[in-house]
mmCIF file of C-alpha atoms in Angstrom:
data_model
loop_
_atom_site.group_PDB
_atom_site.id
_atom_site.type_symbol
_atom_site.label_atom_id
_atom_site.label_comp_id
_atom_site.label_asym_id
_atom_site.label_seq_id
_atom_site.Cartn_x
_atom_site.Cartn_y
_atom_site.Cartn_z
ATOM 1 C CA MET A 1 -20.185 1.515 8.606
ATOM 2 C CA ARG A 2 -22.149 4.489 9.787
ATOM 3 C CA ALA A 3 -22.678 7.562 7.408
ATOM 4 C CA THR A 4 -20.414 9.814 9.638
ATOM 5 C CA GLU A 5 -17.425 7.262 9.731
ATOM 6 C CA LYS A 6 -14.627 7.590 7.235
ATOM 7 C CA MET A 7 -13.748 4.455 5.341
ATOM 8 C CA GLU A 8 -10.349 2.931 5.709
ATOM 9 C CA VAL A 9 -8.960 0.609 3.023
ATOM 10 C CA LEU A 10 -5.928 -1.510 2.989
ATOM 11 C CA CYS A 11 -4.566 -2.532 -0.352
ATOM 12 C CA PRO A 12 -1.398 -4.692 -0.797
ATOM 13 C CA VAL A 13 0.584 -4.178 -3.790
ATOM 14 C CA ASP A 14 3.365 -6.098 -5.372
ATOM 15 C CA PHE A 15 3.608 -3.956 -8.752
ATOM 16 C CA ASP A 16 2.011 -6.552 -11.019
ATOM 17 C CA VAL A 17 -0.827 -5.527 -13.241
ATOM 18 C CA ASN A 18 -3.409 -7.133 -10.891
ATOM 19 C CA SER A 19 -2.379 -5.231 -7.825
ATOM 20 C CA ILE A 20 -2.199 -1.991 -9.672
ATOM 21 C CA ALA A 21 -5.783 -2.662 -10.830
ATOM 22 C CA ALA A 22 -6.691 -3.444 -7.334
ATOM 23 C CA LEU A 23 -5.214 -0.244 -6.216
ATOM 24 C CA ASP A 24 -7.029 1.678 -8.759
ATOM 25 C CA LEU A 25 -10.287 0.167 -7.547
ATOM 26 C CA ALA A 26 -9.390 1.042 -4.012
ATOM 27 C CA SER A 27 -8.325 4.490 -4.662
ATOM 28 C CA ASP A 28 -11.666 4.973 -6.581
ATOM 29 C CA LEU A 29 -13.689 3.657 -3.530
ATOM 30 C CA VAL A 30 -11.875 5.978 -1.037
ATOM 31 C CA ARG A 31 -12.113 8.975 -3.464
ATOM 32 C CA ASP A 32 -15.872 8.435 -3.908
ATOM 33 C CA ASN A 33 -16.690 7.820 -0.255
ATOM 34 C CA GLY A 34 -14.021 9.534 1.730
ATOM 35 C CA GLY A 35 -11.523 8.004 4.091
ATOM 36 C CA SER A 36 -7.926 6.754 3.941
ATOM 37 C CA LEU A 37 -6.022 4.172 1.792
ATOM 38 C CA TYR A 38 -3.171 2.270 3.232
ATOM 39 C CA VAL A 39 -0.887 1.105 0.402
ATOM 40 C CA VAL A 40 1.202 -1.961 1.665
ATOM 41 C CA HIS A 41 4.121 -3.498 -0.035
ATOM 42 C CA VAL A 42 6.306 -6.298 1.443
ATOM 43 C CA VAL A 43 9.760 -6.866 0.434
ATOM 44 C CA THR A 44 10.522 -10.559 0.667
ATOM 45 C CA ALA A 45 14.113 -10.460 0.425
ATOM 46 C CA LEU A 46 15.467 -14.054 0.137
ATOM 47 C CA ASP A 47 18.995 -12.652 0.297
ATOM 48 C CA PRO A 48 19.610 -10.748 3.538
ATOM 49 C CA SER A 49 22.606 -8.867 2.020
ATOM 50 C CA ARG A 50 20.164 -7.668 -0.653
ATOM 51 C CA ALA A 51 17.287 -6.641 1.651
ATOM 52 C CA GLU A 52 18.326 -2.882 2.036
ATOM 53 C CA CYS A 53 18.672 -2.451 -1.701
ATOM 54 C CA GLU A 54 15.201 -4.098 -2.297
ATOM 55 C CA HIS A 55 13.698 -1.898 0.400
ATOM 56 C CA GLN A 56 15.114 1.203 -1.181
ATOM 57 C CA SER A 57 14.013 0.229 -4.687
ATOM 58 C CA SER A 58 10.702 -0.590 -3.359
ATOM 59 C CA ARG A 59 10.388 2.640 -1.697
ATOM 60 C CA ILE A 60 11.117 4.425 -4.986
ATOM 61 C CA ARG A 61 8.456 2.344 -6.795
ATOM 62 C CA LEU A 62 5.811 3.101 -4.215
ATOM 63 C CA ASP A 63 6.587 6.819 -4.043
ATOM 64 C CA GLU A 64 6.224 6.833 -7.956
ATOM 65 C CA LEU A 65 3.047 4.981 -7.813
ATOM 66 C CA ALA A 66 1.497 7.367 -5.322
ATOM 67 C CA ARG A 67 2.482 10.247 -7.331
ATOM 68 C CA GLU A 68 0.957 8.727 -10.606
ATOM 69 C CA SER A 69 -2.283 7.301 -9.100
ATOM 70 C CA LEU A 70 -3.063 8.802 -5.646
ATOM 71 C CA CYS A 71 -2.617 12.485 -5.845
ATOM 72 C CA ASP A 72 -6.372 13.318 -4.791
ATOM 73 C CA VAL A 73 -6.693 10.527 -2.043
ATOM 74 C CA ASP A 74 -5.657 10.631 1.573
ATOM 75 C CA TYR A 75 -3.231 7.616 1.639
ATOM 76 C CA ARG A 76 -0.431 6.214 3.615
ATOM 77 C CA LEU A 77 2.397 4.031 2.073
ATOM 78 C CA VAL A 78 3.515 1.040 4.323
ATOM 79 C CA LEU A 79 6.730 -0.844 3.403
ATOM 80 C CA ILE A 80 7.680 -3.696 5.442
ATOM 81 C CA THR A 81 9.985 -6.660 4.952
ATOM 82 C CA GLY A 82 9.186 -10.223 5.626
ATOM 83 C CA CYS A 83 6.651 -12.992 4.814
ATOM 84 C CA ALA A 84 4.051 -11.143 2.784
ATOM 85 C CA ALA A 85 0.894 -13.007 4.020
ATOM 86 C CA GLU A 86 1.706 -12.821 7.567
ATOM 87 C CA LEU A 87 2.738 -9.212 7.547
ATOM 88 C CA ILE A 88 -0.322 -8.029 5.398
ATOM 89 C CA VAL A 89 -2.657 -9.693 8.006
ATOM 90 C CA ALA A 90 -0.668 -8.285 10.900
ATOM 91 C CA THR A 91 -0.705 -4.752 9.333
ATOM 92 C CA ALA A 92 -4.463 -4.853 8.745
ATOM 93 C CA ALA A 93 -5.013 -5.982 12.498
ATOM 94 C CA GLU A 94 -2.699 -3.250 13.712
ATOM 95 C CA LEU A 95 -4.453 -0.636 11.515
ATOM 96 C CA ALA A 96 -7.826 -2.013 12.399
ATOM 97 C CA VAL A 97 -9.044 -1.972 8.757
#
């Protein structure tokens, strides 16, 4: 990365302690070096009738997490539904991060 380029970091979260710790590290990295942080959460709704409810619940949790941890970081929240591994890789490719 050149000195003039902004850093872009993608951090998947599933709200467990390990992903929150990873988010803390990612936000520190972006805060210290400049750039943007993409926080990705994938809803893996096994029951299609609950997908919308799980999506809304996850949106609330993501918003709370951002308010608590990312107030001084340029960030984007990405919330998608499907297979986590496939969608995280696809999102990273789409965002070119």
